[in-house]
Coordinates of C-alpha atoms in Angstrom, one line a residue:
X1 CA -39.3 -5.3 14.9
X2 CA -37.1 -2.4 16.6
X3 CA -37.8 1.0 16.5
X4 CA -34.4 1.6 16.9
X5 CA -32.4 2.7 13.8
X6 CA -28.6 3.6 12.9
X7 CA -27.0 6.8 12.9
X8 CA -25.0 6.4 9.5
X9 CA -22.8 9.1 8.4
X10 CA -23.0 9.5 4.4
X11 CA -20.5 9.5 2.4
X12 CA -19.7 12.2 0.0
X13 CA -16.7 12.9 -2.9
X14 CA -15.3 15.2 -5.7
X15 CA -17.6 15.4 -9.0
X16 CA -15.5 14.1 -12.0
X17 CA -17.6 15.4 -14.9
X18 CA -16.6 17.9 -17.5
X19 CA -18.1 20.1 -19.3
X20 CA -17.1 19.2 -23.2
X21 CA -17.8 23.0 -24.3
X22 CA -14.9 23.9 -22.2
X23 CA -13.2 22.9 -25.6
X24 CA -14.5 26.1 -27.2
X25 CA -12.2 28.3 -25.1
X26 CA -8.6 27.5 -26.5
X27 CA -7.3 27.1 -30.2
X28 CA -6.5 24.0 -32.0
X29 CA -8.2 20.4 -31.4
X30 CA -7.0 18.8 -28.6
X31 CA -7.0 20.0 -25.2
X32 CA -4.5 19.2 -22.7
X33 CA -4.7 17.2 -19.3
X34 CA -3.2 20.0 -17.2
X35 CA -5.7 22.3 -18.5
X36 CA -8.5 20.0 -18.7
X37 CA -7.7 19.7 -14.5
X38 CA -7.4 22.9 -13.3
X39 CA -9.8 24.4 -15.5
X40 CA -12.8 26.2 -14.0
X41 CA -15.5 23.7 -14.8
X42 CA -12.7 20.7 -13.8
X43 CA -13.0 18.2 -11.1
X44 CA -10.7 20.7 -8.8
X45 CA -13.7 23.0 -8.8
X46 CA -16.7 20.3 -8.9
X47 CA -19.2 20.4 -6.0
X48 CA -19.6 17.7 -4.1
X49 CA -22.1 14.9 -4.3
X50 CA -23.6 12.2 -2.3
X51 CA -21.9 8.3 -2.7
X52 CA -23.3 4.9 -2.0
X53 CA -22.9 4.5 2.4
X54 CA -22.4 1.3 3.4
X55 CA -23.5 0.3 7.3
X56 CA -20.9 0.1 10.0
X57 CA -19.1 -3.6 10.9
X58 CA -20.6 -2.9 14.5
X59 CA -24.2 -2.9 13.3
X60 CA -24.1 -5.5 10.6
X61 CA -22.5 -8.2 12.9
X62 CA -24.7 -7.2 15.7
X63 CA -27.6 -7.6 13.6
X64 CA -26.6 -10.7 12.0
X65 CA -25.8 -12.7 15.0
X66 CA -29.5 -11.7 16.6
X67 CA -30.7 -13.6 13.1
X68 CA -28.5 -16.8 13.3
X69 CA -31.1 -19.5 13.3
X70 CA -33.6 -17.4 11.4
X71 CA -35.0 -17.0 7.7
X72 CA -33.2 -14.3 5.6
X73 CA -36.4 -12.8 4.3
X74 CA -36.7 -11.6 8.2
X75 CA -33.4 -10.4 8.4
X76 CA -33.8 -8.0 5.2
X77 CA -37.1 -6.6 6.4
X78 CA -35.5 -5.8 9.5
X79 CA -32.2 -4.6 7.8
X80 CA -34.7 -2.3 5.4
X81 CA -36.2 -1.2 8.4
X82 CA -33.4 0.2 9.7
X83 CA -31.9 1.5 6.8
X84 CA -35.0 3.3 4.4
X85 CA -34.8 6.9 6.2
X86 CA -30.9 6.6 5.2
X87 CA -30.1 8.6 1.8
X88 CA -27.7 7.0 -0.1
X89 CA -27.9 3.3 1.6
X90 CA -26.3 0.8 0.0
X91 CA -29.6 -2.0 -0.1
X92 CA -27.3 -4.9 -0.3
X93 CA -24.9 -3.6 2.4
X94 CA -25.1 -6.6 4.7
X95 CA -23.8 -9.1 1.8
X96 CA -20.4 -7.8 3.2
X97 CA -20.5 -9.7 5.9
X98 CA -23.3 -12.4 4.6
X99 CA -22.6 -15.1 2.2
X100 CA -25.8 -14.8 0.4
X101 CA -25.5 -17.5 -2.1
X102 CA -27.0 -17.3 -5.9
X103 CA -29.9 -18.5 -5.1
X104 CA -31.4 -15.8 -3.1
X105 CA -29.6 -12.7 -4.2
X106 CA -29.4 -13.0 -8.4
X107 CA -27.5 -9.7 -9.0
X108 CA -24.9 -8.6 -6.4
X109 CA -23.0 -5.3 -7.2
X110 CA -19.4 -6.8 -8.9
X111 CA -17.4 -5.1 -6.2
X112 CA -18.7 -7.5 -4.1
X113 CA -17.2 -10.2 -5.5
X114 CA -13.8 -9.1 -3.8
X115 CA -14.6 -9.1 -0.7
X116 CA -12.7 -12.3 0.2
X117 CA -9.5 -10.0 -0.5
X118 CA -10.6 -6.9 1.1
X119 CA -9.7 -5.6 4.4
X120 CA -13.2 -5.8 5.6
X121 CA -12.8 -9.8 5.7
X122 CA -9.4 -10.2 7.1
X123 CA -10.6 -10.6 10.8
X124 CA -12.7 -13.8 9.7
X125 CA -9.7 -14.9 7.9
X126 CA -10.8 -13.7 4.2
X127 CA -14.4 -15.1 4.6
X128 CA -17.8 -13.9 5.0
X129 CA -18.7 -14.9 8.9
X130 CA -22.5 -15.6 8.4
X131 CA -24.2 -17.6 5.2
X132 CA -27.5 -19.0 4.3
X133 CA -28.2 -22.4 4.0
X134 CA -30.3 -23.9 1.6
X135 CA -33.3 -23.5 3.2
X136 CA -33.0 -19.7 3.9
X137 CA -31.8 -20.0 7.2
X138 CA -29.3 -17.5 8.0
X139 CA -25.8 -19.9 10.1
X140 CA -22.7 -18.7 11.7
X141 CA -19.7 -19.9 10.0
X142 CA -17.0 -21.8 12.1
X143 CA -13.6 -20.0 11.4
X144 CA -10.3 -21.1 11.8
X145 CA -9.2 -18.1 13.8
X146 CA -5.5 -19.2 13.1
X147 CA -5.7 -17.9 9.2
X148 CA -6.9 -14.0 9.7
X149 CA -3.9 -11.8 10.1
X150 CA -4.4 -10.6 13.4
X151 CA -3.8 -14.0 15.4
X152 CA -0.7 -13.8 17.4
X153 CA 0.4 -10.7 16.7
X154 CA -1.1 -9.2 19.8
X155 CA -1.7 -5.3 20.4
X156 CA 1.4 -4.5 21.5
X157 CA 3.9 -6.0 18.8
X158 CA 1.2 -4.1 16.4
X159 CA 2.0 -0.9 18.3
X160 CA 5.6 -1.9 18.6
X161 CA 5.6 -2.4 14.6
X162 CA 3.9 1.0 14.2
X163 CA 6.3 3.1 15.9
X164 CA 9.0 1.5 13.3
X165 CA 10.6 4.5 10.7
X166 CA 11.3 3.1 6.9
X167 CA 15.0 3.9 6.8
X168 CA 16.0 7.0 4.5
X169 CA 18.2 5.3 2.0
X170 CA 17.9 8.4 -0.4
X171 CA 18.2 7.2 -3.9
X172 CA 17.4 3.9 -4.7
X173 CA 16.5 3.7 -8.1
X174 CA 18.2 4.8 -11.5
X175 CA 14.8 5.8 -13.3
X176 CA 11.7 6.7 -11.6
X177 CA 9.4 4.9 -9.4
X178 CA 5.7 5.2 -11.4
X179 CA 3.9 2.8 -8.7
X180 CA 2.9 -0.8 -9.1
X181 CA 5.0 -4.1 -9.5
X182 CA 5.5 -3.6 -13.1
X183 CA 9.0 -1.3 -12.5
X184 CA 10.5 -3.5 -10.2
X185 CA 13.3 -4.8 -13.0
X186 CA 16.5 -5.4 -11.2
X187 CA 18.4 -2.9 -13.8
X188 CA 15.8 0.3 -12.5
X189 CA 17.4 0.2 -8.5
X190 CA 20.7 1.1 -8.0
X191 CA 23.3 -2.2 -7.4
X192 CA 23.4 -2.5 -3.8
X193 CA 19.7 -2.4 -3.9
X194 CA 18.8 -5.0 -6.2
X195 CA 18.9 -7.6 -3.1
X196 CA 17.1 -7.3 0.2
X197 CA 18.9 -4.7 3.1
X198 CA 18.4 -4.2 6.4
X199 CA 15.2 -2.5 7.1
X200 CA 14.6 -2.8 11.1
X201 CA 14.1 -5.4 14.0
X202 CA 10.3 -5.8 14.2
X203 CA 7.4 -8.6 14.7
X204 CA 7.2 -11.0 12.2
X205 CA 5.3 -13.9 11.0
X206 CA 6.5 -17.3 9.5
X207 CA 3.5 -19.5 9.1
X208 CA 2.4 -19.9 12.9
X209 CA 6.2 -18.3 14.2
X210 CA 5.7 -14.9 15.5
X211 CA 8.8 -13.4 16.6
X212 CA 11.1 -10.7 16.5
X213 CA 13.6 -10.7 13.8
X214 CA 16.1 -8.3 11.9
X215 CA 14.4 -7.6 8.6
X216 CA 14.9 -6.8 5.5
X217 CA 13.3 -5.6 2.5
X218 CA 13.7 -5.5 -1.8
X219 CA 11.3 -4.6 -4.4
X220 CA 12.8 -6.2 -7.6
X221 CA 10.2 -8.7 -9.6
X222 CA 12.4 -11.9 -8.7
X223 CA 11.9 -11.0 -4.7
X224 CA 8.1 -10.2 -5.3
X225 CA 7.7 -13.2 -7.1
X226 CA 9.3 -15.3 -4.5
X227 CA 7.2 -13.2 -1.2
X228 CA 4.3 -14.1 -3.0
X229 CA 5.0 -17.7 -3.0
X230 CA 5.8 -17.8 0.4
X231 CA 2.4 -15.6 1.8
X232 CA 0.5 -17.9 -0.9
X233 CA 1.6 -21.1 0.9
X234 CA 2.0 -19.7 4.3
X235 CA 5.0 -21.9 5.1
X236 CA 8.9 -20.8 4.8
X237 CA 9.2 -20.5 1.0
X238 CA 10.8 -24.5 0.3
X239 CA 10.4 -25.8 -2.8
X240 CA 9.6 -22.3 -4.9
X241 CA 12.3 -22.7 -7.5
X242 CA 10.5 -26.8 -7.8
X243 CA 6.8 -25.3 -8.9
X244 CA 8.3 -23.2 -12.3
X245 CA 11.6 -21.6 -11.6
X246 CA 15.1 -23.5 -11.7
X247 CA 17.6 -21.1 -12.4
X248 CA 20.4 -20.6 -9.5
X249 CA 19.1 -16.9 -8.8
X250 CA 15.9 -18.3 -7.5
X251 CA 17.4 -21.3 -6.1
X252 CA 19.7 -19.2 -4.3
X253 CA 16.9 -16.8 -3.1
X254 CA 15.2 -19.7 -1.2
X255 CA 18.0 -20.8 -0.1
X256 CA 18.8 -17.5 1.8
X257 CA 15.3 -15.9 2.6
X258 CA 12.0 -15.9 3.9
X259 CA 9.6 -13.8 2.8
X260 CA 7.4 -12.8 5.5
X261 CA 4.4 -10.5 7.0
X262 CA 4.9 -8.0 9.1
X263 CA 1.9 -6.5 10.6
X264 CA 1.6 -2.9 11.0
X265 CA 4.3 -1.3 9.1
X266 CA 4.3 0.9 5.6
X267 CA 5.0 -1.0 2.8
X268 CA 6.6 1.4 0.5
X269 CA 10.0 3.6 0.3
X270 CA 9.8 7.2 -1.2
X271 CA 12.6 9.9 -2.2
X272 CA 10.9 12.5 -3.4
X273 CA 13.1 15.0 -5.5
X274 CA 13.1 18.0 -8.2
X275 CA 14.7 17.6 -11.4
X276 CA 14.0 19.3 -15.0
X277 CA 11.2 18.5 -16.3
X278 CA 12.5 15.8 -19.8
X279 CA 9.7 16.6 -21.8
X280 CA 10.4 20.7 -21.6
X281 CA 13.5 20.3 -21.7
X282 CA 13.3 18.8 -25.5
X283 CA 10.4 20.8 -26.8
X284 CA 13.0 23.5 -26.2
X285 CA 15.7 22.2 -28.1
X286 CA 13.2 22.0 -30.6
X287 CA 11.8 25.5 -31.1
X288 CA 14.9 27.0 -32.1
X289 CA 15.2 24.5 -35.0
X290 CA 11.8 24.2 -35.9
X291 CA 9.5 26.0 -39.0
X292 CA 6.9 29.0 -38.1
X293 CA 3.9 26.7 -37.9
X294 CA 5.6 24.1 -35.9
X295 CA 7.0 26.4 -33.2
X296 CA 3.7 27.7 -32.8
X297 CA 2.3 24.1 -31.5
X298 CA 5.3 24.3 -29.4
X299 CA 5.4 26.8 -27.7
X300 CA 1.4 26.3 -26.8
X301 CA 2.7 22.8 -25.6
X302 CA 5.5 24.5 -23.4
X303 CA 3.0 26.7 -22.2
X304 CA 1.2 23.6 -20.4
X305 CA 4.3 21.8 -19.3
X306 CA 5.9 22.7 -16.0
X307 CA 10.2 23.2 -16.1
X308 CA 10.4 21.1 -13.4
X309 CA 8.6 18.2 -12.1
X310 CA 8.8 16.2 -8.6
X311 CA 9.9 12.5 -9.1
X312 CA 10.3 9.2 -6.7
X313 CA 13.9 7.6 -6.9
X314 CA 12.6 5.7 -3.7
X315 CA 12.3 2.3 -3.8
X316 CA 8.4 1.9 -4.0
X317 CA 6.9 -1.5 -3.1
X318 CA 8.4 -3.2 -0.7
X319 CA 8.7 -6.9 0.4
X320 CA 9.8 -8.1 3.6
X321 CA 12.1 -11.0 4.2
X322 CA 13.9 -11.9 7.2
X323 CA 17.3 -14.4 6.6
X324 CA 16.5 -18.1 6.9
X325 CA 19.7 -18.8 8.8
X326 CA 18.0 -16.6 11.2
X327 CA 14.6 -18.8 11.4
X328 CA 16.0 -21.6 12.0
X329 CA 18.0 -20.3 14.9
X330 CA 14.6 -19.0 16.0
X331 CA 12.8 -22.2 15.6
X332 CA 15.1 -24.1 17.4

């Protein structure tokens, strides 16, 4: 057994908890979220406190491979040993990386049951590199280097793809970006935004065809919908409208685009702006027109509103496509 231990770095974040009898300091029976957060005893103001540390990728792989070919029982002592002067460890770290199966490991944490989709997995092509075999003996796992996300990009074209700007195409939407997919209606962007526009030439991949191509990128639900196919079958997008959609939009879509991956780029579009704040602006109309005991609920509401408020008219999530006119020339 080594002597030898890690040098781990723990990791730390913001306390959440509040204190209920902050309650007792303002009238009435509900307290608001703007106080509740910038109160004294809010999470603004919360100390900090220690979080579960997982073990570097260096040392866990390093470790592993010196165990291929041996029982798992020796690996954990060994992984314990390394690990139990550690505060905070996470005692199952390794699992990251180790395909443990049920029957020698009963309850993993049920974070790590999305590890296949993490980024910690994405070099070993969205699997765990090492598992255990039925007898306890930990293996190497053969993977098919051609999957993980990395393979033929290269460190350049990533470095070329990095030093790419998102184009400022000011407002994009007519109503607010609030984040996720779930805004991405045709009717919220702006007409000439509803379909995909030019973004910049950059490194992009088509199944196994990495090249550079003029690309293009949308957010609306129809163009999601149709990226995610084509990532999902990591081919060029034929046959979408076949497998549940026939109308002429999507039929159309395929017909035109590729949705693609593009490796070291942002993904989203902002334009960040001022306006009045909606909310104030009709509690005000209100208080004017309103009876004693109402405007006094009011005005305590105003009181925790701000005027104005900072919104996103960008275009929020977006997915890349590069013409298929321009594929095939490229395949040729």
């Amino acid at each position: 057994m080594s002597n030898k231990k890690w040098n781990i770095k723990v990791k730390k974040w913001k306390d959440f908890r509040f204190n209920r009898h902050e309650m007792d300091r303002y009238e009435g029976t509900r307290l608001g979220i703007h106080r509740r957060w910038v109160s004294k005893s809010g999470p603004t103001s919360g100390g900090q406190r220690l979080g579960r540390t997982e073990p570097e990728r260096k040392y866990l792989i390093g470790l592993l491979r010196k165990f291929v070919g041996r029982g798992i029982d020796e690996f954990i002592k060994e992984y314990n040993h390394k690990t139990k002067d550690l505060p905070s460890i996470d005692s199952l770290g390794y699992t990251r990386f180790l395909d443990v199966g049920d029957q020698h490991v009963k309850d993993l944490p049920s974070y790590r049951t999305m590890d296949e989709d993490s980024q910690v997995l994405r070099p070993y092509g969205g699997k765990r590199p090492f598992w255990v075999d039925s007898s306890g003996i930990i293996r190497e796992r053969d993977l098919d280097l051609g999957c993980t996300n990395k393979k033929g990009f290269g460190k350049m074209r990533i470095q070329y793809n990095q030093r790419l700007w998102i184009p400022k195409f000011g407002q994009v939407r007519v109503t607010p970006w609030k984040g996720g997919t779930y805004m991405c209606e045709p009717q919220n962007y702006k007409p000439e935004y509803r379909e995909p526009v030019y973004f910049f030439d950059a490194f992009a991949r088509v199944g196994q065809v990495i090249k550079k191509f003029p690309v293009y990128g949308c957010g609306t639900i129809d163009y999601y919908n149709y990226y995610a196919y084509c990532l999902g079958k990591d081919a060029t997008g034929r046959g979408f409208y076949d497998s549940g959609s026939s109308s002429s939009k999507a039929i159309r879509i395929e017909e035109e685009w590729v949705g693609v991956e593009v490796l070291g780029v942002k993904t989203s579009h902002h334009h960040q702006t001022i306006i009045e704040n909606p909310e104030y602006t009709e509690l005000q109309g209100k208080l004017l027109s309103s009876a004693p005991k109402e405007r006094k609920e009011i005005q305590k509401r105003l009181r925790m509103l701000k005027p104005e408020i900072k919104v996103d008219y960008g275009m929020g999530t977006v997915y890349y496509f590069i013409k298929r006119q321009d594929y095939e020339e490229q395949s040729r």
